[in-house]
Coordinates of N, CA and C in Angstrom, one line a residue:
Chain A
X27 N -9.4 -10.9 15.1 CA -9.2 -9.6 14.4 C -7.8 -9.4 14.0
X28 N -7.8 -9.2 12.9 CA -6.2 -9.4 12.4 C -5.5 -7.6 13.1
X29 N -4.2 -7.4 13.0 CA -3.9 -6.5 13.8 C -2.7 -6.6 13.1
X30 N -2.0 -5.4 12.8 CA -0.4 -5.1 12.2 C 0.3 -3.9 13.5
X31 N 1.0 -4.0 14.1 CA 1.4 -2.9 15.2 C 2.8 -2.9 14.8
X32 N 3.2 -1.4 14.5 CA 4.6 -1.1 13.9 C 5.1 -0.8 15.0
X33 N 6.7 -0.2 15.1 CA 7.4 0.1 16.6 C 7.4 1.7 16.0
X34 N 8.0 2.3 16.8 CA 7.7 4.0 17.0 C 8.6 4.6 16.0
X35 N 8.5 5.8 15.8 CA 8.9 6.7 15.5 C 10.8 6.7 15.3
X36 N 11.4 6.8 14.3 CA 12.9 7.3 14.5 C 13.3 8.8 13.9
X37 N 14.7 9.0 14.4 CA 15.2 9.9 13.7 C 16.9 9.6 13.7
X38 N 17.3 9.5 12.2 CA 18.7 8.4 12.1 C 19.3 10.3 11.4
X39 N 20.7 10.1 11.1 CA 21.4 10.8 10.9 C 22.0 10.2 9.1
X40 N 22.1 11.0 8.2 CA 22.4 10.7 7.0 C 23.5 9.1 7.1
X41 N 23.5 8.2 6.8 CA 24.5 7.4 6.5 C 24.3 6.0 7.4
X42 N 23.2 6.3 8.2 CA 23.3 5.5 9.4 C 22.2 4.5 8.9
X43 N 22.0 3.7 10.0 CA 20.5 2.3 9.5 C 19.4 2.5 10.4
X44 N 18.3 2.1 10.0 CA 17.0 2.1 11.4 C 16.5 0.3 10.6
X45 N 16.0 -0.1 11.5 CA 15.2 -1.0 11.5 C 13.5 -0.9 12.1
X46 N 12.8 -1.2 11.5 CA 11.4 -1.2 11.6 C 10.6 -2.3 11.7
X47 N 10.1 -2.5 12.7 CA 9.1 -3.9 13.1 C 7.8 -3.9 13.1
X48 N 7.2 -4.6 12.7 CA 6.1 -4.5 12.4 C 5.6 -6.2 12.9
X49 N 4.4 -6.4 14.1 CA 4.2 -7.1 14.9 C 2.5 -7.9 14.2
X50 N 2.4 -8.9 14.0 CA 0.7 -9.8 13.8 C 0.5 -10.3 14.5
X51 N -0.9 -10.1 14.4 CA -1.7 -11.0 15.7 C -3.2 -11.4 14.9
X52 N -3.9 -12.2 15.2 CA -5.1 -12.3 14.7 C -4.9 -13.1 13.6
X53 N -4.1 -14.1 13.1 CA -4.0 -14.7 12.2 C -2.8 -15.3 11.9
X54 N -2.8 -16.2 11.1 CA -1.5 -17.7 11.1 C -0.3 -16.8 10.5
X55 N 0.6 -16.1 10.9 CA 1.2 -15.4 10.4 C 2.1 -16.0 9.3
X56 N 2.4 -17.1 9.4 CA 3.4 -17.7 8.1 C 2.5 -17.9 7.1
X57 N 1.1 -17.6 7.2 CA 0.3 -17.9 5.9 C 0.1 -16.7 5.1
X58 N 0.6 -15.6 4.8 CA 0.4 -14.2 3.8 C 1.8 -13.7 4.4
X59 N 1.9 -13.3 2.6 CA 3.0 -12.5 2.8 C 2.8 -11.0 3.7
X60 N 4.2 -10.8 3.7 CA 4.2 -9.3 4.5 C 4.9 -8.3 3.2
X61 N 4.2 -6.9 2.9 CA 4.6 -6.3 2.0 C 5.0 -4.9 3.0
X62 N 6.2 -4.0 2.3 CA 6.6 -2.8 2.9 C 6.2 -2.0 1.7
X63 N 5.7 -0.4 2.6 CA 5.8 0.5 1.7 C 5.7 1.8 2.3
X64 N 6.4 2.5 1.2 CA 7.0 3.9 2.3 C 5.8 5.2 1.2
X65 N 6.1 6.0 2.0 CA 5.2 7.6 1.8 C 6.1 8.4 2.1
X66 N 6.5 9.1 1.0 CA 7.3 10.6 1.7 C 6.3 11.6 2.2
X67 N 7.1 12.3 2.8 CA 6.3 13.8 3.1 C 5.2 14.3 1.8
X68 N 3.9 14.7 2.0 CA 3.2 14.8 0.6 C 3.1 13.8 -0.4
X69 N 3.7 13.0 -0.2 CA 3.7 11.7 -1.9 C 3.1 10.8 -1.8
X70 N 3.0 9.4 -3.0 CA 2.3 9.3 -2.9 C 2.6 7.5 -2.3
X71 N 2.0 6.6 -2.0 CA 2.6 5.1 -1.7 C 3.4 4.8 -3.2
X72 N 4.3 4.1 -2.3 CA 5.6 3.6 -2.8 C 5.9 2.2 -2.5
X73 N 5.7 0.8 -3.1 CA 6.3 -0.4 -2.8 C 7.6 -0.6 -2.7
X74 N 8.2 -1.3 -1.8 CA 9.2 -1.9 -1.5 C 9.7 -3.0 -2.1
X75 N 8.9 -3.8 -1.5 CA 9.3 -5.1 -1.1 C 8.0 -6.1 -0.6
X76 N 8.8 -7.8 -0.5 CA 8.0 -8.7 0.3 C 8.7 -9.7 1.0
X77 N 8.3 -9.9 1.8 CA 8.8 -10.9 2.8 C 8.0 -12.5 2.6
X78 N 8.4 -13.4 2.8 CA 7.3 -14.3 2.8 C 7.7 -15.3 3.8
X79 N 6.5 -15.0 5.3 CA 7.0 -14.8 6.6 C 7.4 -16.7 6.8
X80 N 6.6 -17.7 5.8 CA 6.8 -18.8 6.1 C 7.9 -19.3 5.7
X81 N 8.9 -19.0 4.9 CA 9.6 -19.1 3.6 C 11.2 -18.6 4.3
X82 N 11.1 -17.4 4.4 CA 11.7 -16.3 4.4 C 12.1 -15.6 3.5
X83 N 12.0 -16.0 2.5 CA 12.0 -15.3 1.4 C 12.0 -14.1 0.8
X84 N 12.3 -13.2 0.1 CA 12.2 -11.8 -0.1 C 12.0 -11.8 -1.4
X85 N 11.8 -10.6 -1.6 CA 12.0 -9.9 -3.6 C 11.8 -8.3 -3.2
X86 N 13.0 -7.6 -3.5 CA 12.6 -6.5 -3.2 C 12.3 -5.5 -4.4
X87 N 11.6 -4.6 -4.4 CA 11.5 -3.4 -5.7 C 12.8 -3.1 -6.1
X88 N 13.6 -2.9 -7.4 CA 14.8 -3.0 -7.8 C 15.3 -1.4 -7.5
X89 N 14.6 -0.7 -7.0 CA 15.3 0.8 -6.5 C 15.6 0.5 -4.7
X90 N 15.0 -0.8 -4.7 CA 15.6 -0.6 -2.8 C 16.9 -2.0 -3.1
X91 N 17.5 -2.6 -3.7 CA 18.0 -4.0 -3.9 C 19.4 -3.3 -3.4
X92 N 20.0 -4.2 -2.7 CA 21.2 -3.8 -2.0 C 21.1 -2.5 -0.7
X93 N 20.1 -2.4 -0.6 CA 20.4 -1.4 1.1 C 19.3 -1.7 1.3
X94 N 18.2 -2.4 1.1 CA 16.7 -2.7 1.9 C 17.0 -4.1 2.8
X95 N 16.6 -4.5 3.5 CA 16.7 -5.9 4.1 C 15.8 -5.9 5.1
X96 N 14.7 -7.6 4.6 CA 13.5 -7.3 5.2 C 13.8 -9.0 5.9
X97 N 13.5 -9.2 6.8 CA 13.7 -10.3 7.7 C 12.2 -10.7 8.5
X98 N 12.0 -11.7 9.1 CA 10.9 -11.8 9.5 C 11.9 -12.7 11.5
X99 N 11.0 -12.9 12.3 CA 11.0 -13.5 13.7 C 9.4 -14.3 13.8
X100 N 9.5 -15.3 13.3 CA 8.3 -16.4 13.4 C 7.7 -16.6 14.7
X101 N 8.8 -16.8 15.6 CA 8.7 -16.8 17.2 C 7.6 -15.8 17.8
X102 N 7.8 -14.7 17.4 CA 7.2 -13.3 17.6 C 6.5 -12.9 16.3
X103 N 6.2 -13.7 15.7 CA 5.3 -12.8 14.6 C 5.6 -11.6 14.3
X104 N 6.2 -11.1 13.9 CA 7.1 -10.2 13.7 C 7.9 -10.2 11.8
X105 N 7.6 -8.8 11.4 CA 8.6 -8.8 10.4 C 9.6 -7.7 10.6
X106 N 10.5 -7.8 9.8 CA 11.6 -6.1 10.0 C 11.4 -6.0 8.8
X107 N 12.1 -4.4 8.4 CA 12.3 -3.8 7.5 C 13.6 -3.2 7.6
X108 N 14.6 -3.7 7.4 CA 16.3 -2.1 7.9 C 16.5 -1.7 6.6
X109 N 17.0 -0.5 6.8 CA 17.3 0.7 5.7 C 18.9 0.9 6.1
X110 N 20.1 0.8 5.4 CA 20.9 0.9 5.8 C 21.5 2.4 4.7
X111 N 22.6 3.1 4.8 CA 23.0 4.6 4.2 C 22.0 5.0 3.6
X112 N 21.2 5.6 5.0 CA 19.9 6.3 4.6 C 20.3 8.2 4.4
X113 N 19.5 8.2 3.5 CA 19.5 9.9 3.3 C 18.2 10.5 3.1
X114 N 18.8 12.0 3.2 CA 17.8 12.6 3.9 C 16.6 12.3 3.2
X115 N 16.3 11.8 1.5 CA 15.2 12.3 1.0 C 14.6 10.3 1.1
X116 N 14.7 9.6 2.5 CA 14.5 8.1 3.0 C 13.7 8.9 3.9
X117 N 13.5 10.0 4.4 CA 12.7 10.5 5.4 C 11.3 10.0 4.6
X118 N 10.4 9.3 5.5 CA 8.9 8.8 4.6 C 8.6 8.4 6.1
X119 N 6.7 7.9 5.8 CA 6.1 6.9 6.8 C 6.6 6.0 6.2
X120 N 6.9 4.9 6.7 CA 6.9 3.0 6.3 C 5.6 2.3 6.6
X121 N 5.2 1.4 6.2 CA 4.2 1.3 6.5 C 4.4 -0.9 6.1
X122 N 4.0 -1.3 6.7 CA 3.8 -2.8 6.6 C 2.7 -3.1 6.2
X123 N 2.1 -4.3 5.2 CA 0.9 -4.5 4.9 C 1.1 -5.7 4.6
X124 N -0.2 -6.3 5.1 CA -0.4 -7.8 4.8 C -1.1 -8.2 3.1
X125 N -0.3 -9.4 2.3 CA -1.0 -9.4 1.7 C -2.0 -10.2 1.8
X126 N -3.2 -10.4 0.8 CA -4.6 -10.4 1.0 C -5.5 -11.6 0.6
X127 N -4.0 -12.1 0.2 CA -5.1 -13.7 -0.1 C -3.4 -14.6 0.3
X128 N -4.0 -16.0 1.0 CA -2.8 -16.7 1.4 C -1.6 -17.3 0.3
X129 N -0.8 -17.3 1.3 CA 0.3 -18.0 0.2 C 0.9 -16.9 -1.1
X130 N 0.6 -16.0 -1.6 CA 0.7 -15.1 -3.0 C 1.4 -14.0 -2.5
X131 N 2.3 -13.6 -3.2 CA 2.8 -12.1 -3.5 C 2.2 -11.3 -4.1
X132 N 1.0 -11.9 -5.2 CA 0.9 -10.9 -6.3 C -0.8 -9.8 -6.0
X133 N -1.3 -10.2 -4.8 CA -2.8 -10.0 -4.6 C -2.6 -8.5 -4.1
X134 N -4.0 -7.8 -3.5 CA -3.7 -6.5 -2.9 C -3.2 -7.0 -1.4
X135 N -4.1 -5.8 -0.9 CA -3.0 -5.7 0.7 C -4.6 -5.2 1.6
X136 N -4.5 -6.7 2.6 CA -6.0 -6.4 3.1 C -5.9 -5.3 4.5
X137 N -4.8 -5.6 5.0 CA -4.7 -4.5 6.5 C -3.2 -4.3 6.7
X138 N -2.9 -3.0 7.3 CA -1.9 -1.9 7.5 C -1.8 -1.8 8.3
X139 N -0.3 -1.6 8.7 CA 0.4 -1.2 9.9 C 0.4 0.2 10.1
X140 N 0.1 0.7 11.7 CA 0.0 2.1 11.8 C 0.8 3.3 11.0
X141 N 2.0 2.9 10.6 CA 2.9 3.1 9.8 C 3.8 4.0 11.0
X142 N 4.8 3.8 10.8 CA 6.3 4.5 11.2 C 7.0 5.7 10.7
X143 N 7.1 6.6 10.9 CA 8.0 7.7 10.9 C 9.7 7.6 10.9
X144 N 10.0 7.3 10.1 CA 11.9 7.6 9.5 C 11.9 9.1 9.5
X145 N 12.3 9.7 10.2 CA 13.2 11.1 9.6 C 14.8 10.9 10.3
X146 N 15.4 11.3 8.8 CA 16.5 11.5 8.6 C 17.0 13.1 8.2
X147 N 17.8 13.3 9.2 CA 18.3 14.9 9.6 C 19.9 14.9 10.3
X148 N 20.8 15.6 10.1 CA 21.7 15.7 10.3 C 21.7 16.8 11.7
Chain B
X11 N 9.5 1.0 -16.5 CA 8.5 0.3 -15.2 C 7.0 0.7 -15.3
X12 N 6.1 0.1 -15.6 CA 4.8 1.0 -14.9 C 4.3 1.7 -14.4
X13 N 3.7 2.6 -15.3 CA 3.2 3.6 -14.8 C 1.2 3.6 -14.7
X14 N 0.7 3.9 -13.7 CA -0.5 4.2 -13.3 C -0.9 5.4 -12.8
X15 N -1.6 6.5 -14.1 CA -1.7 7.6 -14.2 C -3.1 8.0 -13.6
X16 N -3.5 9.1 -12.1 CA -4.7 9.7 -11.9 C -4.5 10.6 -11.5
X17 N -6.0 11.3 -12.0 CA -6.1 12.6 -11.8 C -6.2 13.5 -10.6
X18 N -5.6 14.4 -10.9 CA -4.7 14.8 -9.2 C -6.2 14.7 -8.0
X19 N -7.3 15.6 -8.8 CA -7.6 16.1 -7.7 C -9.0 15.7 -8.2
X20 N -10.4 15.7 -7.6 CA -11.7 15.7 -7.7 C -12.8 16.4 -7.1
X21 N -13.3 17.5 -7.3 CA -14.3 18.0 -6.2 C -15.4 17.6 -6.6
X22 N -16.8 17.4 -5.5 CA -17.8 16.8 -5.4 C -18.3 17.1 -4.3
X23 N -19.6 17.3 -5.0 CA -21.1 18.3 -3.4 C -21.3 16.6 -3.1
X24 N -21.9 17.1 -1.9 CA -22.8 15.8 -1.0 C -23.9 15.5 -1.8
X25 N -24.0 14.3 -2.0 CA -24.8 13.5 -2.2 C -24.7 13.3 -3.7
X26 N -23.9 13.9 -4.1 CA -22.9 13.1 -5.8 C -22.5 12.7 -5.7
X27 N -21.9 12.1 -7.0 CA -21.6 11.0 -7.5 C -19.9 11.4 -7.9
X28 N -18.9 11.1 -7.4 CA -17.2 11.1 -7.5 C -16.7 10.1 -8.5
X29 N -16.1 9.6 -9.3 CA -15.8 9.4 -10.7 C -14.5 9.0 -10.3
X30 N -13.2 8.5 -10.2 CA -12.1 8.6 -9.6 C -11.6 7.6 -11.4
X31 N -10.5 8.1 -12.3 CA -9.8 7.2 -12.7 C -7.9 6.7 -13.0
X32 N -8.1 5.9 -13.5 CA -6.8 5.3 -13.0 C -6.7 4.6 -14.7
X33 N -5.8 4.6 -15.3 CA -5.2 4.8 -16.3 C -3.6 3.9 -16.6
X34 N -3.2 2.8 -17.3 CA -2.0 2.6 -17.6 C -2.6 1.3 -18.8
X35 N -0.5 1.3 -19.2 CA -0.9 0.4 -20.4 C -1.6 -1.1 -20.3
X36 N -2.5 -1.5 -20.8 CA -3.1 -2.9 -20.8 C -3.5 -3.2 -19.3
X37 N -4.3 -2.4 -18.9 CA -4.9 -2.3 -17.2 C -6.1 -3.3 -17.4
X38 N -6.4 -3.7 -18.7 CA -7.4 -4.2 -18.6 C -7.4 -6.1 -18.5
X39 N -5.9 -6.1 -18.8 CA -5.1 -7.6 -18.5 C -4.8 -7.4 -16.9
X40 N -4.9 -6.8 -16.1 CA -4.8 -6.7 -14.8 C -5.6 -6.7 -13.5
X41 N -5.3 -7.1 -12.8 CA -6.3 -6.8 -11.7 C -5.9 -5.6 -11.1
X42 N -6.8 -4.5 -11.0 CA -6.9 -3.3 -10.1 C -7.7 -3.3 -8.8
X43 N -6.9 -3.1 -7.6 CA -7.4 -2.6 -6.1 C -7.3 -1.1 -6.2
X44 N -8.0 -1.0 -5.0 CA -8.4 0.9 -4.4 C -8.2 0.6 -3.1
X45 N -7.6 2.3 -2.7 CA -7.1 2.3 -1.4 C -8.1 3.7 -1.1
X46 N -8.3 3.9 0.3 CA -8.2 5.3 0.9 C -7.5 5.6 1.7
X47 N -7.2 7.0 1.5 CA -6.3 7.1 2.6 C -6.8 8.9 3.1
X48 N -6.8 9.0 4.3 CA -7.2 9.7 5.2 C -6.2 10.6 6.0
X49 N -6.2 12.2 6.0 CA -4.8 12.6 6.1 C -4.0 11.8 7.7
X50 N -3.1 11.4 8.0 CA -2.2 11.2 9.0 C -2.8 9.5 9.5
X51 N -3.5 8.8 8.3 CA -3.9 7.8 8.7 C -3.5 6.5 8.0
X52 N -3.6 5.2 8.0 CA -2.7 4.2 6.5 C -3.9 4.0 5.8
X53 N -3.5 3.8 4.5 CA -4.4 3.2 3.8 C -5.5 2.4 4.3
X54 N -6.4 2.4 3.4 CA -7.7 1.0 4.0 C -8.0 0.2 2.5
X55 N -7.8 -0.4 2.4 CA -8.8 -0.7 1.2 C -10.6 -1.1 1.0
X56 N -10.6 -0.5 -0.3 CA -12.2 -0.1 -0.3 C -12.6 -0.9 -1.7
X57 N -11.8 -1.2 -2.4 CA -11.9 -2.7 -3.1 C -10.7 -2.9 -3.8
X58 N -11.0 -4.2 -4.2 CA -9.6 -5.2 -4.7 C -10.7 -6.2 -5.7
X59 N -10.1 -6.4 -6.9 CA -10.3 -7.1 -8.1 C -11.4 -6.8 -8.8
X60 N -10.8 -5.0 -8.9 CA -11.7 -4.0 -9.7 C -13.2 -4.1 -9.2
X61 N -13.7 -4.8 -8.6 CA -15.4 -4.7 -8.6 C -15.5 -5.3 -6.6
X62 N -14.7 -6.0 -6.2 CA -15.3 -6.4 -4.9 C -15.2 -5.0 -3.6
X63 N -15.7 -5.9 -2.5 CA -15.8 -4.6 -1.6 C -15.3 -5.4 -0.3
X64 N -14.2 -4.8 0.5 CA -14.2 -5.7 2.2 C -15.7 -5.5 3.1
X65 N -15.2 -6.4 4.2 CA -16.3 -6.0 4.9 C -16.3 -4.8 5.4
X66 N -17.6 -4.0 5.7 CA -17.4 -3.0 6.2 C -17.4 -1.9 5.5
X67 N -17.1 -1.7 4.2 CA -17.0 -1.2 3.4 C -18.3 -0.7 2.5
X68 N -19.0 0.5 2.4 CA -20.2 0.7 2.0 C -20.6 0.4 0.8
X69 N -21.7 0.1 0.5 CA -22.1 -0.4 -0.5 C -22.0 1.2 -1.9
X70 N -21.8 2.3 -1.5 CA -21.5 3.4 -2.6 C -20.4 3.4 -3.0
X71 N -19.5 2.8 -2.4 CA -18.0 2.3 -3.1 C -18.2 1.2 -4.1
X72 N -17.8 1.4 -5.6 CA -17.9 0.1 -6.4 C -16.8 0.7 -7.6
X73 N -16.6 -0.5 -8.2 CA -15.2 -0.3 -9.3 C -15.8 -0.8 -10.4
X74 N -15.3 -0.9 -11.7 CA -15.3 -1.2 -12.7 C -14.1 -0.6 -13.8
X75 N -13.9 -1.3 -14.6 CA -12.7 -1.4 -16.0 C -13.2 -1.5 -17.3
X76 N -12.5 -0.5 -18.0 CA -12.9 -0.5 -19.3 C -12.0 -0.3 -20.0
X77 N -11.4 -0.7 -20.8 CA -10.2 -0.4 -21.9 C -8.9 -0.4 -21.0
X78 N -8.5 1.0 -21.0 CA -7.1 1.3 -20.3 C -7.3 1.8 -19.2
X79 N -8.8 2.1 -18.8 CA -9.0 2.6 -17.3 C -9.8 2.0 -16.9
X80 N -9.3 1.9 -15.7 CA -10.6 1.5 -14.1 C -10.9 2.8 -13.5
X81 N -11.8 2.3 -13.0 CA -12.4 3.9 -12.5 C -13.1 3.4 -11.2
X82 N -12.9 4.1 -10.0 CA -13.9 4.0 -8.7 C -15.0 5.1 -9.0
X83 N -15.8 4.1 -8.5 CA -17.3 5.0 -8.2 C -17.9 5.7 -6.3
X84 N -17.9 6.5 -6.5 CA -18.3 6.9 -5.0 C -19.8 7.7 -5.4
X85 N -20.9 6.7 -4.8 CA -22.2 7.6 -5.0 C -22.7 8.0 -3.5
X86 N -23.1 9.0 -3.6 CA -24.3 9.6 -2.6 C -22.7 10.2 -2.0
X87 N -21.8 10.6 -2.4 CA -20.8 11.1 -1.6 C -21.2 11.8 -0.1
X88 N -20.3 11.7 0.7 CA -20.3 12.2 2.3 C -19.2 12.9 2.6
X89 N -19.1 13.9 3.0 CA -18.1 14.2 4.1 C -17.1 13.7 4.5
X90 N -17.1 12.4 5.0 CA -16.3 11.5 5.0 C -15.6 10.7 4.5
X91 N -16.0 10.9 2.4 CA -15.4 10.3 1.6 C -14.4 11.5 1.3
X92 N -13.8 12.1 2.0 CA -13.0 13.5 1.6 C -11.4 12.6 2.3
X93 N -10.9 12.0 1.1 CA -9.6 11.6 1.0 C -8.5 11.8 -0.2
X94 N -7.2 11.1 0.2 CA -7.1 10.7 -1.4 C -6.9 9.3 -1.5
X95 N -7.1 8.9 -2.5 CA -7.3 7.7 -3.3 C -5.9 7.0 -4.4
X96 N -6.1 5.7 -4.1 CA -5.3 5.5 -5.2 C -5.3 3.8 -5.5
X97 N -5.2 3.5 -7.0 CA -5.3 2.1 -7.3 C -3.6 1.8 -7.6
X98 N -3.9 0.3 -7.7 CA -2.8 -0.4 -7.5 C -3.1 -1.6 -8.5
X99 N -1.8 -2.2 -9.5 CA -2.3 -3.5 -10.0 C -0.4 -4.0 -9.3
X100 N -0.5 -5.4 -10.1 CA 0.6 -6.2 -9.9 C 1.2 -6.1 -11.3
X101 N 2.1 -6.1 -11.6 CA 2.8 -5.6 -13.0 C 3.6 -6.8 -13.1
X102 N 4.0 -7.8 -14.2 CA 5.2 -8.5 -14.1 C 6.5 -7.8 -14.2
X103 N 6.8 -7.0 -14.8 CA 8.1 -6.2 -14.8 C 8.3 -5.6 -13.6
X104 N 7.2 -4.6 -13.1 CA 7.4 -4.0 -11.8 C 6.8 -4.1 -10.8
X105 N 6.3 -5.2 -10.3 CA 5.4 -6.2 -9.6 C 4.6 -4.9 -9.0
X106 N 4.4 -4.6 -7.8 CA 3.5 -4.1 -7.3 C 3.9 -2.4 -7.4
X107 N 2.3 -1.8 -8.2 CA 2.3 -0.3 -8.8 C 1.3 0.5 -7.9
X108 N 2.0 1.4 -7.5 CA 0.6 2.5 -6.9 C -0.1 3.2 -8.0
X109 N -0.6 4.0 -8.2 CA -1.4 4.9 -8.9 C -0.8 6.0 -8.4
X110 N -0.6 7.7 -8.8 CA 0.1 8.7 -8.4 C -1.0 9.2 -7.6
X111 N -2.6 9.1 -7.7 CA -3.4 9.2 -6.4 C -4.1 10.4 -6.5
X112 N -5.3 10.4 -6.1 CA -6.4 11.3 -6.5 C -7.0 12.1 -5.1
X113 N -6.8 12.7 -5.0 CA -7.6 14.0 -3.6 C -8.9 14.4 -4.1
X114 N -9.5 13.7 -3.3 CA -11.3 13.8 -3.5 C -11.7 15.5 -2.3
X115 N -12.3 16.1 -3.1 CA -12.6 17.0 -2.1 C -14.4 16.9 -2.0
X116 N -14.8 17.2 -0.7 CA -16.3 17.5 -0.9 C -16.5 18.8 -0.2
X117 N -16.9 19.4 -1.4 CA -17.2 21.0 -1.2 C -18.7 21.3 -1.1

């Protein structure tokens, strides 16, 4: 049974970085990419980015390019997500998702990480 | 960049039929997925390549495309189809598009 388990909750201060992990199990993890995507308060899903956990590869959405940085740990099945000079309106869930057919970037997204809580507050 | 236009909101009695659409330029050169999403919960998907369904996924969820819109079908609506919704294609310019997302109510 495939399984995405994100790490907990933060609360960063305007300017500062968090990083976000997001953990597989249930499946060859270097075979589908891993996609990020954030939800503000009320709104609606927002893509990021992709990782491509066999690769390491990235391509990020051109509004996160230069302060997104998505990394993966093969060892640990594991991808990150860090957000560096975050502000307050980066407060969102994050959310990790697998994509849904092997090897591709361009498919949907078959299963989701519990998603994570960023709030940013001074 | 891509835009994927839906209508905010939808109400629907039990046991109708919910209409959901989703709207952008040349959607019909694209593949469109559907999400749900449940308040304080992640997405699920409820189909991908406009017409399939995951496992698990009931048989009164179905999609279809026509011109510049895809539209989800929700028949025999429940109680429990009381989310919001939203499709997604792959864009070359702006690779992966949400839809602005539809709030299904069943009243």
């Amino acid at each position: 049974q495939v399984h995405l388990v994100q790490s907990g909750a933060e609360v960063k201060k305007p300017g500062a970085s968090v990083k976000v992990s997001c953990q597989a199990s249930g499946y060859t993890f270097a075979g589908y990419y891993i996609h990020w995507v954030r939800q503000a308060p009320g709104q609606g899903l927002e893509w990021m980015g992709w990782i491509n956990p066999n690769t390491g590869g990235t391509n990020y959405a051109q509004k996160f390019q230069g302060w997104v940085t998505m990394t993966r740990d093969t060892s640990i099945n594991t991808a990150h997500v860090e957000l560096s000079r975050l502000r307050f309106n980066d407060t969102a869930v994050y959310y990790c998702a697998r994509g849904g057919r092997s090897g591709t970037s361009l498919a949907y997204f078959d299963y989701w990480g519990q998603g994570t809580l960023v709030t940013v507050s001074s | 960049s891509y835009v994927l236009t839906q209508t905010p909101s939808v109400s629907v009695a039990p046991g109708k039929t919910a209409r959901i659409t989703c709207g952008g330029d040349n959607i019909g050169s694209k593949s469109v997925h559907w999400y749900q999403q449940k308040p304080g919960q992640a997405p699920v998907l409820v189909i991908y390549y406009e017409s399939d369904r995951p496992s698990g996924i009931p048989e009164r969820f179905s999609g279809s495309k026509s011109g510049n819109t895809a539209t989800l079908t929700i028949s025999r609506v429940e109680a429990g189809d009381e989310a919001d919704y939203y499709c997604h294609v792959w864009d070359r310019s702006s690779e992966h598009v949400f839809g602005t997302g539809t709030k299904v109510t069943v009243v």
